mmCIF file of C-alpha atoms in Angstrom:
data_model
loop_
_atom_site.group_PDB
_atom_site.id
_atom_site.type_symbol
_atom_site.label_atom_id
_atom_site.label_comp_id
_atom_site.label_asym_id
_atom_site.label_seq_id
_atom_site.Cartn_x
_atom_site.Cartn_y
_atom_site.Cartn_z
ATOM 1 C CA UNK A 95 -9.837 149.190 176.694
ATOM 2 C CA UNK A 96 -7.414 146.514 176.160
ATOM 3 C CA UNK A 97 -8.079 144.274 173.301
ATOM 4 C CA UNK A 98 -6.310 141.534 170.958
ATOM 5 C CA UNK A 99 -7.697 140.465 167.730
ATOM 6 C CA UNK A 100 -6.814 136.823 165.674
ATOM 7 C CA UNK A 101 -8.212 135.263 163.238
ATOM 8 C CA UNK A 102 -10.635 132.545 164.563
ATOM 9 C CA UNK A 103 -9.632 129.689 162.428
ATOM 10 C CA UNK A 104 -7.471 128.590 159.500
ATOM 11 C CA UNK A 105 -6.653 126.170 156.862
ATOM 12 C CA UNK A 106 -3.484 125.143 155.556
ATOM 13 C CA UNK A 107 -1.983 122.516 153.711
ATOM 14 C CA UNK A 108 0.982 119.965 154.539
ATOM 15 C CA UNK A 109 4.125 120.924 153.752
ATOM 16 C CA UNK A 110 3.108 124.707 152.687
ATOM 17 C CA UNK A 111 3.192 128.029 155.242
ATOM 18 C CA UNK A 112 0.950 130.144 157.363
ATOM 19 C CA UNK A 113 0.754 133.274 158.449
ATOM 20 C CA UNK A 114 -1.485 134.074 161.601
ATOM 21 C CA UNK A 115 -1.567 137.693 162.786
ATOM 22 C CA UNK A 116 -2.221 139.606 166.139
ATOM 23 C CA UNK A 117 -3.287 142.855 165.883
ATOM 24 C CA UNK A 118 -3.687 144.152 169.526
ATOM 25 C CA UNK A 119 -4.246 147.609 171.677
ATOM 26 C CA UNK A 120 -3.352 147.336 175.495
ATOM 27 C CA UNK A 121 -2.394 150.200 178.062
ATOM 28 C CA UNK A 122 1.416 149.401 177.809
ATOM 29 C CA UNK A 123 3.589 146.875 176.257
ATOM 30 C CA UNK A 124 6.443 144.772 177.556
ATOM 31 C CA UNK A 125 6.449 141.797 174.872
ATOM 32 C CA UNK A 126 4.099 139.923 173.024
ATOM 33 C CA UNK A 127 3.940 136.000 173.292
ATOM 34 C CA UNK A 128 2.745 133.140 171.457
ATOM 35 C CA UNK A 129 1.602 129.830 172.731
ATOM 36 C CA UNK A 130 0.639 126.718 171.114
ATOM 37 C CA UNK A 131 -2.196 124.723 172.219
ATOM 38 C CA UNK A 132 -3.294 120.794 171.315
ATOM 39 C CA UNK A 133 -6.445 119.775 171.658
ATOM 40 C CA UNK A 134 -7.605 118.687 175.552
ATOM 41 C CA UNK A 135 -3.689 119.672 176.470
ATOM 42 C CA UNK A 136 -1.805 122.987 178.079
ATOM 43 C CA UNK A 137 -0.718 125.375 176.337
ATOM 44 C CA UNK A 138 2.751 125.914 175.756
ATOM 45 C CA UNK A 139 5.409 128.693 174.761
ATOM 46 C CA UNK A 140 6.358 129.143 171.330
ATOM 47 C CA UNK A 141 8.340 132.633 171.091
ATOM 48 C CA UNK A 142 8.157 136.171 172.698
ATOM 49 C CA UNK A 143 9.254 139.488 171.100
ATOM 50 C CA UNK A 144 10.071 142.453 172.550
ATOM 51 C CA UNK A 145 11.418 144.474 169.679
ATOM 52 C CA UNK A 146 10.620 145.334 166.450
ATOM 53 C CA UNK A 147 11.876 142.274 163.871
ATOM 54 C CA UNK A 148 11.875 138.888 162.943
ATOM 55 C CA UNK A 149 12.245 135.978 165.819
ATOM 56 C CA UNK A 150 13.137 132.692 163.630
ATOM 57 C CA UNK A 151 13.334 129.740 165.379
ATOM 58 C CA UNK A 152 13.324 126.477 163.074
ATOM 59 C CA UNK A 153 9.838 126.339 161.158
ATOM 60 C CA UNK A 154 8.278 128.810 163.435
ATOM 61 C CA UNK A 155 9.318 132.928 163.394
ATOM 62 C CA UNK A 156 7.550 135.414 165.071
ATOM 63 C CA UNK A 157 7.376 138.998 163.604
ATOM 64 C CA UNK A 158 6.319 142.300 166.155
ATOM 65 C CA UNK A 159 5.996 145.794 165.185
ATOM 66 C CA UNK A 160 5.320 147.925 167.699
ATOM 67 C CA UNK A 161 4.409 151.278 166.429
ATOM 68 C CA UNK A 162 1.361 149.417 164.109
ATOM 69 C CA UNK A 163 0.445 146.801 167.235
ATOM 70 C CA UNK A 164 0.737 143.423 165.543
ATOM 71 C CA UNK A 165 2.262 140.361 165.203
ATOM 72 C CA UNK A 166 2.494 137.042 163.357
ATOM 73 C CA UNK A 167 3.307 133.527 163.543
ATOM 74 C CA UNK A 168 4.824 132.628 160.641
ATOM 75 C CA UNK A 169 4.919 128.489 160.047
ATOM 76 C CA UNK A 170 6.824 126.767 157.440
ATOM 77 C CA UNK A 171 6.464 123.145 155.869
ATOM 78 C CA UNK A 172 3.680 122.771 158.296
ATOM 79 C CA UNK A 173 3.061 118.947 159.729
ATOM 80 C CA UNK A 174 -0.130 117.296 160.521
ATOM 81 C CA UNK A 175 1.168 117.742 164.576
ATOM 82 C CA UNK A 176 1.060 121.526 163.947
ATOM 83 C CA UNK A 177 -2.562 121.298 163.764
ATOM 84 C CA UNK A 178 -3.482 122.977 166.958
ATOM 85 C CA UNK A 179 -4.385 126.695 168.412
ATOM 86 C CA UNK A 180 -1.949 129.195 168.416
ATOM 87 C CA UNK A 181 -2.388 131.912 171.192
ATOM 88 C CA UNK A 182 -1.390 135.720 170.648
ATOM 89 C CA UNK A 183 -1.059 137.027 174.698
ATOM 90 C CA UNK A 184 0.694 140.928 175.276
ATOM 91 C CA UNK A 185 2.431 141.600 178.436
ATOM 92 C CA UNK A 186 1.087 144.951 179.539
ATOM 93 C CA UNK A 187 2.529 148.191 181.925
ATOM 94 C CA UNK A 188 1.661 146.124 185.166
ATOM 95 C CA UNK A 189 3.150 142.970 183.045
ATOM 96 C CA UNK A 190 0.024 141.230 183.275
ATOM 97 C CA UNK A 191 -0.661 139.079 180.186
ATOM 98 C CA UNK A 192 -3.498 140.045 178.325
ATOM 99 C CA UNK A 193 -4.604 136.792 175.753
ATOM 100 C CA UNK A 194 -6.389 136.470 172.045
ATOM 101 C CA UNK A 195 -8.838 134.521 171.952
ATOM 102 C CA UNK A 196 -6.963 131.974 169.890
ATOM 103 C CA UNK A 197 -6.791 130.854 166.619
ATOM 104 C CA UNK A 198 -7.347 127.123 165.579
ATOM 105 C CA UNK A 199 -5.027 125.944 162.738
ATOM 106 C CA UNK A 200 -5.978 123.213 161.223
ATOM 107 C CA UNK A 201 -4.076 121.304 158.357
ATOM 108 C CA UNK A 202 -5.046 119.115 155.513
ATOM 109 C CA UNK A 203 -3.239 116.552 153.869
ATOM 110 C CA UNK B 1009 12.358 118.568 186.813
ATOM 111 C CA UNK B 1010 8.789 118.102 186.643
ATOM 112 C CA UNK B 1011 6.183 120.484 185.616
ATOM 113 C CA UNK B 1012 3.097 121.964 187.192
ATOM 114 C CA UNK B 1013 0.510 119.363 188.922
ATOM 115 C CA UNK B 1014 -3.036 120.134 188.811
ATOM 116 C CA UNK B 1015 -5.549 118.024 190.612
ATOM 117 C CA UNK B 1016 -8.744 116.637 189.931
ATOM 118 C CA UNK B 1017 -8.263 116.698 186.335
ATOM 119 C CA UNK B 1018 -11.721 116.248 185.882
ATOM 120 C CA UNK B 1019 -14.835 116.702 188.376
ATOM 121 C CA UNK B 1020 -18.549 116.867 188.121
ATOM 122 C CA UNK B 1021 -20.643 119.284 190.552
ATOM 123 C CA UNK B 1022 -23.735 120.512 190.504
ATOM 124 C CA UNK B 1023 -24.977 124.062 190.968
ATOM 125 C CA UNK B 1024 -24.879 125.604 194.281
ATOM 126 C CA UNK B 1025 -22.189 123.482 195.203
ATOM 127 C CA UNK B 1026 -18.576 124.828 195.619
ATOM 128 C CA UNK B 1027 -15.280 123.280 194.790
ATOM 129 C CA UNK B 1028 -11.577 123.356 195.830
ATOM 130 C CA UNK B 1029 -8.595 123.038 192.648
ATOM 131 C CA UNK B 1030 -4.971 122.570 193.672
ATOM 132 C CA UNK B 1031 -1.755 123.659 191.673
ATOM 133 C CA UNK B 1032 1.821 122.715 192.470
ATOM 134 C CA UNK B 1033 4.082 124.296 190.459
ATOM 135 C CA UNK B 1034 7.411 124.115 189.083
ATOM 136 C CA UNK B 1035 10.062 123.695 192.015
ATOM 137 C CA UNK B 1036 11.471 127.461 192.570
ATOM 138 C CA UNK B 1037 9.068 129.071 190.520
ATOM 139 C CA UNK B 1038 7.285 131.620 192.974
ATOM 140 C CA UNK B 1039 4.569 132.795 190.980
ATOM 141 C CA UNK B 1040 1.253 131.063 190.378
ATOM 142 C CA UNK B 1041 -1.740 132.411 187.892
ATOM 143 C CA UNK B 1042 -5.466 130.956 187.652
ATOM 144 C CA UNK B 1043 -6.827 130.966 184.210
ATOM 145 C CA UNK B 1044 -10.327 130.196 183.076
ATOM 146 C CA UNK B 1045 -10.786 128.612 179.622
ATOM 147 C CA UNK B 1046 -14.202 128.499 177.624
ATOM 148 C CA UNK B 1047 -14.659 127.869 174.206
ATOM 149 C CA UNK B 1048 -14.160 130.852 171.869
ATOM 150 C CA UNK B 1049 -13.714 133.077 174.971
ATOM 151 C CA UNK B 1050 -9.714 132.322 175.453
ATOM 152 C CA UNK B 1051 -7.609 132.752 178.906
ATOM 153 C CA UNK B 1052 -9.579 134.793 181.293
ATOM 154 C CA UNK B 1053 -7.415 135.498 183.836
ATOM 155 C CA UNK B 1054 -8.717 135.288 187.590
ATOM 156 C CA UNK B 1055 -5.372 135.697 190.115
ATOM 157 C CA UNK B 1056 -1.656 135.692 190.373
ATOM 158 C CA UNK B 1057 -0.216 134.748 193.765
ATOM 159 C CA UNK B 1058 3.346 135.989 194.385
ATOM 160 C CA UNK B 1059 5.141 133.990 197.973
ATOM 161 C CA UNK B 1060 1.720 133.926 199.160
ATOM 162 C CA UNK B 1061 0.424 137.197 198.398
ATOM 163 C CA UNK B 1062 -2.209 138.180 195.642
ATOM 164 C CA UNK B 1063 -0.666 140.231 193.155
ATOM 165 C CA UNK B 1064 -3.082 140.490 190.170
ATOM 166 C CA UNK B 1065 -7.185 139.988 189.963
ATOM 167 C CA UNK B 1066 -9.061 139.509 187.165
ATOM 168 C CA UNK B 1067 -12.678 140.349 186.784
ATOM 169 C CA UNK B 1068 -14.096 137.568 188.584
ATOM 170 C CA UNK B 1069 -16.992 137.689 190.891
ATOM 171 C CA UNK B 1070 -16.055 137.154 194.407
ATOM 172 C CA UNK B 1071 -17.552 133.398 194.376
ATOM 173 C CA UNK B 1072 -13.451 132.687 192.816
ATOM 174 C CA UNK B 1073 -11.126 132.851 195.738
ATOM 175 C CA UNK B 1074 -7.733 131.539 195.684
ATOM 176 C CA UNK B 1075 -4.904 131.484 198.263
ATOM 177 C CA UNK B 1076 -0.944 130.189 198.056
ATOM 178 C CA UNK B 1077 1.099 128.372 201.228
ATOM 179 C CA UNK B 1078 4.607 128.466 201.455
ATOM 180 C CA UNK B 1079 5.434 125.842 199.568
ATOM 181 C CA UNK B 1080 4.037 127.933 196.632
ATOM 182 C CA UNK B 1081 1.552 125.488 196.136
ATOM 183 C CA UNK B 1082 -1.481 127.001 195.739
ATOM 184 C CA UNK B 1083 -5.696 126.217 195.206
ATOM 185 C CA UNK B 1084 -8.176 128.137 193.678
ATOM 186 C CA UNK B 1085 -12.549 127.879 195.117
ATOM 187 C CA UNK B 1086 -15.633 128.572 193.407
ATOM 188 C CA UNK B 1087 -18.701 128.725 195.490
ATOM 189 C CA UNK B 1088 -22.193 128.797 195.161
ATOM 190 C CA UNK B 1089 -21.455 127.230 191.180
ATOM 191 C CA UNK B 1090 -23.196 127.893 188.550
ATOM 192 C CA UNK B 1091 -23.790 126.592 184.746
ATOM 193 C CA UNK B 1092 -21.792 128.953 182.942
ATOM 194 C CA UNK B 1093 -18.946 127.815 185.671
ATOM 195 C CA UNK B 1094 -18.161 124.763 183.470
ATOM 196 C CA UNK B 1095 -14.685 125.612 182.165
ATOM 197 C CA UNK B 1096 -11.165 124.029 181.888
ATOM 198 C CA UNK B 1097 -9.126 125.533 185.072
ATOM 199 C CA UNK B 1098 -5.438 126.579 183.812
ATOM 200 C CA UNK B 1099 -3.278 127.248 186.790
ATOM 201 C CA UNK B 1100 0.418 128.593 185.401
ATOM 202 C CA UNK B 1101 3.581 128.985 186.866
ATOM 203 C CA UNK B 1102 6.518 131.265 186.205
ATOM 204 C CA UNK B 1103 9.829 132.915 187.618
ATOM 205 C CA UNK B 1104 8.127 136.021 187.464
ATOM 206 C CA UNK B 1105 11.137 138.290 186.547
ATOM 207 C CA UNK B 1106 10.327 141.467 185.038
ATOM 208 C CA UNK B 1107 11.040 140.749 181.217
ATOM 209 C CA UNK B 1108 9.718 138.030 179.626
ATOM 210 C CA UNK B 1109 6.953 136.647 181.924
ATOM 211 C CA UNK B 1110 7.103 132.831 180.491
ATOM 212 C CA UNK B 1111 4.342 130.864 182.190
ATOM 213 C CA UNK B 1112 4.790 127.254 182.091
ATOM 214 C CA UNK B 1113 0.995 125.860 182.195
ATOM 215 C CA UNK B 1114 -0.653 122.576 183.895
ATOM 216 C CA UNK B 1115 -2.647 120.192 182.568
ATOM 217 C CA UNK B 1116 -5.836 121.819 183.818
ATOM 218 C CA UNK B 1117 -9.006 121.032 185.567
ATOM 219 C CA UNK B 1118 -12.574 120.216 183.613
ATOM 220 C CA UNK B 1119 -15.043 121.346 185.865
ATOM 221 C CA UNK B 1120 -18.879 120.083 184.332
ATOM 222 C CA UNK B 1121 -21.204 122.183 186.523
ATOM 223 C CA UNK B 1122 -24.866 120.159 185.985
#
C-alpha cells in the first residue's frame, strides 16, 4: 500500500529551528512536496525535491533521500507566522499526489 | 492574475440532501483536483479533471460526482449526504506538466452536514 508518515504535532520556540520529517512508501516516485497550511486557509507550496540533497530556500530547506524514503522540512529562526501545518505529499508512477496527514507546528514565544 | 475561486465558502445541509461546489481556476491552468479535508485524516483525494475529462479517482463512493466545462471551470456533487460528509472541500489547480505537479489550492468549501 501507499503510505506517508509525519509527526502529528510539534513545539518549537521563536527564533530557534525545526526539523519535521516524512518518511513515506508509495508505488513510484516522481518528487516529494511540501505545503504549508494556516489555520481556516489553503494550503500552499513550500518546496519540491526530486533528487537526492538539500533544497535551501531562505529559512526553509527541504532534504529527500530517495533510497531510505524520507524527507524533512528544515525551519530556521522560526516566527510566530510559521506557526501552521506543514504537509509532506509524494508524487507517485501515475503522478498522482499521495498526502501526510500533516503535521501542526506550533511555536512559543 | 488571480487565483482559484471556490464558491459557497461555507453551507449548511442536512442529511439526505445533496449539494453542488464550484471551482474556477487559475486562467490557463487545465487541470482541476477535488480534495476532501477532515481533521487528522489530511487530503483525501476524490478527482482530477483534465480539458473536461476525468483523469484520476479517488476512493470515493459514487454519491461524489464531479464534471469540468470548457472553460475549465469545474463543480464537484455529493448526494444523498451524510454526517461524516462534513469536511472542508479543497478544489486545486495546476499546469499539469509531467514534473513537478504544483497545485495552486482555493480557499475551500465548509460543508456542516446536520
Amino acid at each position: 500500500g501507499q503510505n506517508i508518515d509525519q509527526p502529528t504535532e510539534m513545539t518549537a520556540t521563536e527564533g530557534a529551528i525545526v526539523q519535521i520529517n516524512c518518511t513515506y512508501q508509495t508505488s513510484g516516485f516522481n518528487g516529494l512536496f511540501w505545503y504549508q497550511q494556516h489555520a481556516g486557509e489553503a494550503p500552499t507550496f513550500l518546496s519540491y525535491n526530486v533528487l537526492d540533497g538539500l533544497e535551501e530556500k531562505g529559512r526553509f530547506s527541504s532534504f529527500l533521500s530517495r533510497s531510505k524514503g524520507y524527507s524533512y522540512l528544515l525551519l530556521k529562526e522560526l516566527q510566530m507566522k510559521d506557526s501552521a501545518s506543514y504537509l509532506c505529499a509524494v508524487q507517485d508512477s501515475n503522478y498522482q499526489l499521495i498526502w501526510g496527514a500533516g503535521t501542526k507546528l506550533i511555536i512559543k514565544p | 492574475k488571480a487565483g482559484v475561486t471556490q464558491t459557497p465558502r461555507y453551507l449548511i445541509k442536512t442529511r439526505g440532501q445533496q449539494v453542488t461546489l464550484s471551482c474556477s481556476p487559475i486562467s490557463g491552468h487545465r487541470s482541476v483536483s477535488w480534495y476532501q479535508q477532515t481533521p487528522g485524516q489530511g487530503l483525501q483525494f476524490l478527482f482530477e479533471y483534465f480539458s473536461e475529462t476525468q483523469r484520476n479517482k479517488g476512493n470515493f463512493p459514487g454519491r461524489f460526482s464531479g464534471r469540468q466545462f470548457s472553460n475549465s471551470r469545474s463543480e464537484m456533487n455529493v448526494s444523498t449526504l451524510e454526517l461524516g460528509d462534513s469536511a472542508l472541500y479543497l478544489c486545486a489547480s495546476s499546469n499539469r506538466e509531467y514534473g513537478a505537479n504544483v497545485l495552486t489550492f482555493g480557499a475551500g468549501s465548509r460543508l456542516t452536514v446536520l
